[in-house]
């Protein structure tokens, strides 16, 4: 076995059904007395439930979180933090809300308690992507990682099946990229493989029985494992490409990750035999790329970048922007191959001719 370094992230995880009721206890454990609850405009009612769980410790709600964590939204939220003298933030929702909480924590070092309602996984990473002037930049810092994550299966029961599926594919992308990251290790590989196995098994069940608590529990468990893997390894082409497209064209986060995933995996497949072997085992199939495409079709979710708002004429600029500041990737990045990859993902062809 090759040498490796493994360092566990210090986040505290509470997992189960009805665990959101422990919010007040977690705030007390962290010594927090003035909580600001964060959410998107569409989840104000859920934020009010969080207010009830936390009780008198809540001093306000900021319902302005939005996709891709725009810097101007963070600045507005920071003014609320200062005006209310908040000593901690509670992020309840998906990646948009969690991203805002992380952006606030980066600037203030305030503790974060997160209650995820999707499977996106941002809560388990010390990674923050922020958007300004059409450019999305990413950074890592220990200040970004939430102190406590409360996974309550009950919060995901009403998540619509298409959104659930998109969120799950987003999580799978985290694990897939962790399998071939330059700093992966045997522990992360085991967690990634188990995360993919759990989600790939649960997705067809989700389509048949979307309100089954056992299925939702498996989905949440798999997503946690996958996102933990991302938080402990270096991101590669998949995440760089999605960040580029999301920032440049304001594309929806989960949809972009879902559509791009099989194409990037196909692109890297020839040079990642160990990762592909693990994926074959996790998916119980000798063709992980085809398995992903078939699952996406079965879930009836968007399968082409053109269908989520990306203009075809934006491909060349996206490739140029990607190559200007690439992430680590096992296969060298060249203009022609990346252009072909994006053309297939834009059209949704499912082509096996990327390489």
mmCIF file with all atom_site columns, C-alpha atoms in Angstrom, residues 71-194:
data_model
loop_
_atom_site.group_PDB
_atom_site.id
_atom_site.type_symbol
_atom_site.label_atom_id
_atom_site.label_alt_id
_atom_site.label_comp_id
_atom_site.label_asym_id
_atom_site.label_entity_id
_atom_site.label_seq_id
_atom_site.pdbx_PDB_ins_code
_atom_site.Cartn_x
_atom_site.Cartn_y
_atom_site.Cartn_z
_atom_site.occupancy
_atom_site.B_iso_or_equiv
_atom_site.pdbx_formal_charge
_atom_site.auth_seq_id
_atom_site.auth_comp_id
_atom_site.auth_asym_id
_atom_site.auth_atom_id
_atom_site.pdbx_PDB_model_num
ATOM 1   C CA . UNK A 1 71  ? -20.903 38.532 -2.715  1.00 0.00 ? 71  UNK A CA 1
ATOM 2   C CA . UNK A 1 72  ? -23.464 41.336 -2.604  1.00 0.00 ? 72  UNK A CA 1
ATOM 3   C CA . UNK A 1 73  ? -25.959 39.065 -0.818  1.00 0.00 ? 73  UNK A CA 1
ATOM 4   C CA . UNK A 1 74  ? -23.288 38.127 1.711   1.00 0.00 ? 74  UNK A CA 1
ATOM 5   C CA . UNK A 1 75  ? -22.588 41.793 2.353   1.00 0.00 ? 75  UNK A CA 1
ATOM 6   C CA . UNK A 1 76  ? -26.279 42.433 3.036   1.00 0.00 ? 76  UNK A CA 1
ATOM 7   C CA . UNK A 1 77  ? -26.406 39.505 5.429   1.00 0.00 ? 77  UNK A CA 1
ATOM 8   C CA . UNK A 1 78  ? -23.290 40.722 7.222   1.00 0.00 ? 78  UNK A CA 1
ATOM 9   C CA . UNK A 1 79  ? -24.976 44.035 7.945   1.00 0.00 ? 79  UNK A CA 1
ATOM 10  C CA . UNK A 1 80  ? -27.846 42.135 9.559   1.00 0.00 ? 80  UNK A CA 1
ATOM 11  C CA . UNK A 1 81  ? -25.360 40.095 11.597  1.00 0.00 ? 81  UNK A CA 1
ATOM 12  C CA . UNK A 1 82  ? -23.764 43.288 12.869  1.00 0.00 ? 82  UNK A CA 1
ATOM 13  C CA . UNK A 1 83  ? -27.042 45.103 13.547  1.00 0.00 ? 83  UNK A CA 1
ATOM 14  C CA . UNK A 1 84  ? -28.419 42.181 15.565  1.00 0.00 ? 84  UNK A CA 1
ATOM 15  C CA . UNK A 1 85  ? -25.093 41.387 17.289  1.00 0.00 ? 85  UNK A CA 1
ATOM 16  C CA . UNK A 1 86  ? -25.525 37.748 16.277  1.00 0.00 ? 86  UNK A CA 1
ATOM 17  C CA . UNK A 1 87  ? -23.035 35.321 17.808  1.00 0.00 ? 87  UNK A CA 1
ATOM 18  C CA . UNK A 1 88  ? -23.844 32.375 15.498  1.00 0.00 ? 88  UNK A CA 1
ATOM 19  C CA . UNK A 1 89  ? -25.751 31.432 12.348  1.00 0.00 ? 89  UNK A CA 1
ATOM 20  C CA . UNK A 1 90  ? -28.201 28.622 11.642  1.00 0.00 ? 90  UNK A CA 1
ATOM 21  C CA . UNK A 1 91  ? -28.409 27.632 7.979   1.00 0.00 ? 91  UNK A CA 1
ATOM 22  C CA . UNK A 1 92  ? -31.523 25.651 7.092   1.00 0.00 ? 92  UNK A CA 1
ATOM 23  C CA . UNK A 1 93  ? -31.982 24.571 3.488   1.00 0.00 ? 93  UNK A CA 1
ATOM 24  C CA . UNK A 1 94  ? -29.788 23.492 0.584   1.00 0.00 ? 94  UNK A CA 1
ATOM 25  C CA . UNK A 1 95  ? -26.515 24.618 -0.920  1.00 0.00 ? 95  UNK A CA 1
ATOM 26  C CA . UNK A 1 96  ? -27.524 28.249 -1.435  1.00 0.00 ? 96  UNK A CA 1
ATOM 27  C CA . UNK A 1 97  ? -28.298 28.823 2.234   1.00 0.00 ? 97  UNK A CA 1
ATOM 28  C CA . UNK A 1 98  ? -25.381 26.773 3.487   1.00 0.00 ? 98  UNK A CA 1
ATOM 29  C CA . UNK A 1 99  ? -23.054 28.704 1.178   1.00 0.00 ? 99  UNK A CA 1
ATOM 30  C CA . UNK A 1 100 ? -24.224 31.987 2.662   1.00 0.00 ? 100 UNK A CA 1
ATOM 31  C CA . UNK A 1 101 ? -23.593 30.732 6.194   1.00 0.00 ? 101 UNK A CA 1
ATOM 32  C CA . UNK A 1 102 ? -20.095 29.659 5.206   1.00 0.00 ? 102 UNK A CA 1
ATOM 33  C CA . UNK A 1 103 ? -19.401 33.019 3.574   1.00 0.00 ? 103 UNK A CA 1
ATOM 34  C CA . UNK A 1 104 ? -20.436 34.793 6.773   1.00 0.00 ? 104 UNK A CA 1
ATOM 35  C CA . UNK A 1 105 ? -18.304 32.468 8.883   1.00 0.00 ? 105 UNK A CA 1
ATOM 36  C CA . UNK A 1 106 ? -15.268 33.048 6.683   1.00 0.00 ? 106 UNK A CA 1
ATOM 37  C CA . UNK A 1 107 ? -15.496 36.789 7.324   1.00 0.00 ? 107 UNK A CA 1
ATOM 38  C CA . UNK A 1 108 ? -16.523 36.705 10.990  1.00 0.00 ? 108 UNK A CA 1
ATOM 39  C CA . UNK A 1 109 ? -15.498 33.272 12.331  1.00 0.00 ? 109 UNK A CA 1
ATOM 40  C CA . UNK A 1 110 ? -19.004 32.906 13.794  1.00 0.00 ? 110 UNK A CA 1
ATOM 41  C CA . UNK A 1 111 ? -20.031 29.314 14.613  1.00 0.00 ? 111 UNK A CA 1
ATOM 42  C CA . UNK A 1 112 ? -22.436 27.615 12.217  1.00 0.00 ? 112 UNK A CA 1
ATOM 43  C CA . UNK A 1 113 ? -25.169 25.066 12.818  1.00 0.00 ? 113 UNK A CA 1
ATOM 44  C CA . UNK A 1 114 ? -26.525 23.569 9.604   1.00 0.00 ? 114 UNK A CA 1
ATOM 45  C CA . UNK A 1 115 ? -29.780 21.705 8.985   1.00 0.00 ? 115 UNK A CA 1
ATOM 46  C CA . UNK A 1 116 ? -29.599 20.413 5.388   1.00 0.00 ? 116 UNK A CA 1
ATOM 47  C CA . UNK A 1 117 ? -32.808 19.772 3.468   1.00 0.00 ? 117 UNK A CA 1
ATOM 48  C CA . UNK A 1 118 ? -31.186 18.454 0.269   1.00 0.00 ? 118 UNK A CA 1
ATOM 49  C CA . UNK A 1 119 ? -28.364 16.060 -0.604  1.00 0.00 ? 119 UNK A CA 1
ATOM 50  C CA . UNK A 1 120 ? -25.948 18.639 -2.028  1.00 0.00 ? 120 UNK A CA 1
ATOM 51  C CA . UNK A 1 121 ? -23.384 18.143 0.743   1.00 0.00 ? 121 UNK A CA 1
ATOM 52  C CA . UNK A 1 122 ? -21.915 21.622 1.142   1.00 0.00 ? 122 UNK A CA 1
ATOM 53  C CA . UNK A 1 123 ? -22.337 21.311 4.901   1.00 0.00 ? 123 UNK A CA 1
ATOM 54  C CA . UNK A 1 124 ? -19.487 18.794 5.170   1.00 0.00 ? 124 UNK A CA 1
ATOM 55  C CA . UNK A 1 125 ? -16.801 20.766 3.372   1.00 0.00 ? 125 UNK A CA 1
ATOM 56  C CA . UNK A 1 126 ? -14.438 23.629 4.294   1.00 0.00 ? 126 UNK A CA 1
ATOM 57  C CA . UNK A 1 127 ? -14.988 24.883 0.724   1.00 0.00 ? 127 UNK A CA 1
ATOM 58  C CA . UNK A 1 128 ? -16.749 28.058 -0.347  1.00 0.00 ? 128 UNK A CA 1
ATOM 59  C CA . UNK A 1 129 ? -17.612 29.134 -3.882  1.00 0.00 ? 129 UNK A CA 1
ATOM 60  C CA . UNK A 1 130 ? -18.611 32.796 -4.290  1.00 0.00 ? 130 UNK A CA 1
ATOM 61  C CA . UNK A 1 131 ? -19.781 34.705 -7.354  1.00 0.00 ? 131 UNK A CA 1
ATOM 62  C CA . UNK A 1 132 ? -18.962 38.268 -8.306  1.00 0.00 ? 132 UNK A CA 1
ATOM 63  C CA . UNK A 1 133 ? -19.256 39.908 -11.740 1.00 0.00 ? 133 UNK A CA 1
ATOM 64  C CA . UNK A 1 134 ? -20.033 36.581 -13.433 1.00 0.00 ? 134 UNK A CA 1
ATOM 65  C CA . UNK A 1 135 ? -16.964 34.832 -12.011 1.00 0.00 ? 135 UNK A CA 1
ATOM 66  C CA . UNK A 1 136 ? -17.163 32.092 -9.407  1.00 0.00 ? 136 UNK A CA 1
ATOM 67  C CA . UNK A 1 137 ? -14.093 31.642 -7.221  1.00 0.00 ? 137 UNK A CA 1
ATOM 68  C CA . UNK A 1 138 ? -13.459 28.884 -4.711  1.00 0.00 ? 138 UNK A CA 1
ATOM 69  C CA . UNK A 1 139 ? -11.422 28.775 -1.541  1.00 0.00 ? 139 UNK A CA 1
ATOM 70  C CA . UNK A 1 140 ? -10.792 26.528 1.455   1.00 0.00 ? 140 UNK A CA 1
ATOM 71  C CA . UNK A 1 141 ? -10.436 27.493 5.093   1.00 0.00 ? 141 UNK A CA 1
ATOM 72  C CA . UNK A 1 142 ? -11.042 25.857 8.488   1.00 0.00 ? 142 UNK A CA 1
ATOM 73  C CA . UNK A 1 143 ? -13.283 28.847 9.272   1.00 0.00 ? 143 UNK A CA 1
ATOM 74  C CA . UNK A 1 144 ? -15.654 27.766 6.496   1.00 0.00 ? 144 UNK A CA 1
ATOM 75  C CA . UNK A 1 145 ? -16.469 24.315 7.919   1.00 0.00 ? 145 UNK A CA 1
ATOM 76  C CA . UNK A 1 146 ? -19.672 24.289 10.027  1.00 0.00 ? 146 UNK A CA 1
ATOM 77  C CA . UNK A 1 147 ? -19.318 23.341 13.681  1.00 0.00 ? 147 UNK A CA 1
ATOM 78  C CA . UNK A 1 148 ? -22.460 21.170 13.822  1.00 0.00 ? 148 UNK A CA 1
ATOM 79  C CA . UNK A 1 149 ? -24.519 19.485 11.116  1.00 0.00 ? 149 UNK A CA 1
ATOM 80  C CA . UNK A 1 150 ? -27.950 18.194 12.098  1.00 0.00 ? 150 UNK A CA 1
ATOM 81  C CA . UNK A 1 151 ? -29.212 15.673 9.558   1.00 0.00 ? 151 UNK A CA 1
ATOM 82  C CA . UNK A 1 152 ? -32.935 15.210 10.101  1.00 0.00 ? 152 UNK A CA 1
ATOM 83  C CA . UNK A 1 153 ? -34.457 12.723 7.674   1.00 0.00 ? 153 UNK A CA 1
ATOM 84  C CA . UNK A 1 154 ? -37.869 14.296 8.279   1.00 0.00 ? 154 UNK A CA 1
ATOM 85  C CA . UNK A 1 155 ? -36.735 17.551 6.632   1.00 0.00 ? 155 UNK A CA 1
ATOM 86  C CA . UNK A 1 156 ? -36.176 15.737 3.334   1.00 0.00 ? 156 UNK A CA 1
ATOM 87  C CA . UNK A 1 157 ? -39.464 13.812 3.149   1.00 0.00 ? 157 UNK A CA 1
ATOM 88  C CA . UNK A 1 158 ? -41.270 16.527 1.210   1.00 0.00 ? 158 UNK A CA 1
ATOM 89  C CA . UNK A 1 159 ? -38.398 17.316 -1.158  1.00 0.00 ? 159 UNK A CA 1
ATOM 90  C CA . UNK A 1 160 ? -39.792 16.736 -4.686  1.00 0.00 ? 160 UNK A CA 1
ATOM 91  C CA . UNK A 1 161 ? -38.387 13.663 -6.414  1.00 0.00 ? 161 UNK A CA 1
ATOM 92  C CA . UNK A 1 162 ? -36.746 15.536 -9.340  1.00 0.00 ? 162 UNK A CA 1
ATOM 93  C CA . UNK A 1 163 ? -34.947 17.919 -6.976  1.00 0.00 ? 163 UNK A CA 1
ATOM 94  C CA . UNK A 1 164 ? -33.996 14.989 -4.760  1.00 0.00 ? 164 UNK A CA 1
ATOM 95  C CA . UNK A 1 165 ? -32.500 13.126 -7.712  1.00 0.00 ? 165 UNK A CA 1
ATOM 96  C CA . UNK A 1 166 ? -30.565 16.154 -8.947  1.00 0.00 ? 166 UNK A CA 1
ATOM 97  C CA . UNK A 1 167 ? -29.214 16.735 -5.479  1.00 0.00 ? 167 UNK A CA 1
ATOM 98  C CA . UNK A 1 168 ? -28.183 13.081 -5.193  1.00 0.00 ? 168 UNK A CA 1
ATOM 99  C CA . UNK A 1 169 ? -26.276 13.152 -8.493  1.00 0.00 ? 169 UNK A CA 1
ATOM 100 C CA . UNK A 1 170 ? -24.534 16.274 -7.223  1.00 0.00 ? 170 UNK A CA 1
ATOM 101 C CA . UNK A 1 171 ? -23.463 14.237 -4.185  1.00 0.00 ? 171 UNK A CA 1
ATOM 102 C CA . UNK A 1 172 ? -22.309 11.319 -6.354  1.00 0.00 ? 172 UNK A CA 1
ATOM 103 C CA . UNK A 1 173 ? -20.093 13.753 -8.261  1.00 0.00 ? 173 UNK A CA 1
ATOM 104 C CA . UNK A 1 174 ? -18.328 14.613 -5.002  1.00 0.00 ? 174 UNK A CA 1
ATOM 105 C CA . UNK A 1 175 ? -17.457 10.975 -4.360  1.00 0.00 ? 175 UNK A CA 1
ATOM 106 C CA . UNK A 1 176 ? -16.489 10.186 -7.944  1.00 0.00 ? 176 UNK A CA 1
ATOM 107 C CA . UNK A 1 177 ? -13.987 13.023 -8.044  1.00 0.00 ? 177 UNK A CA 1
ATOM 108 C CA . UNK A 1 178 ? -12.623 12.099 -4.602  1.00 0.00 ? 178 UNK A CA 1
ATOM 109 C CA . UNK A 1 179 ? -11.785 8.606  -5.902  1.00 0.00 ? 179 UNK A CA 1
ATOM 110 C CA . UNK A 1 180 ? -9.207  9.964  -8.335  1.00 0.00 ? 180 UNK A CA 1
ATOM 111 C CA . UNK A 1 181 ? -8.092  13.096 -6.492  1.00 0.00 ? 181 UNK A CA 1
ATOM 112 C CA . UNK A 1 182 ? -4.291  13.459 -6.146  1.00 0.00 ? 182 UNK A CA 1
ATOM 113 C CA . UNK A 1 183 ? -4.611  13.430 -2.352  1.00 0.00 ? 183 UNK A CA 1
ATOM 114 C CA . UNK A 1 184 ? -7.135  10.614 -1.972  1.00 0.00 ? 184 UNK A CA 1
ATOM 115 C CA . UNK A 1 185 ? -6.432  7.805  0.476   1.00 0.00 ? 185 UNK A CA 1
ATOM 116 C CA . UNK A 1 186 ? -7.838  4.355  1.348   1.00 0.00 ? 186 UNK A CA 1
ATOM 117 C CA . UNK A 1 187 ? -10.237 5.722  3.980   1.00 0.00 ? 187 UNK A CA 1
ATOM 118 C CA . UNK A 1 188 ? -11.762 8.288  1.633   1.00 0.00 ? 188 UNK A CA 1
ATOM 119 C CA . UNK A 1 189 ? -11.972 5.703  -1.137  1.00 0.00 ? 189 UNK A CA 1
ATOM 120 C CA . UNK A 1 190 ? -13.971 3.379  1.118   1.00 0.00 ? 190 UNK A CA 1
ATOM 121 C CA . UNK A 1 191 ? -16.355 6.185  2.073   1.00 0.00 ? 191 UNK A CA 1
ATOM 122 C CA . UNK A 1 192 ? -16.708 7.310  -1.545  1.00 0.00 ? 192 UNK A CA 1
ATOM 123 C CA . UNK A 1 193 ? -17.466 3.813  -2.752  1.00 0.00 ? 193 UNK A CA 1
ATOM 124 C CA . UNK A 1 194 ? -20.041 3.280  -0.004  1.00 0.00 ? 194 UNK A CA 1
#
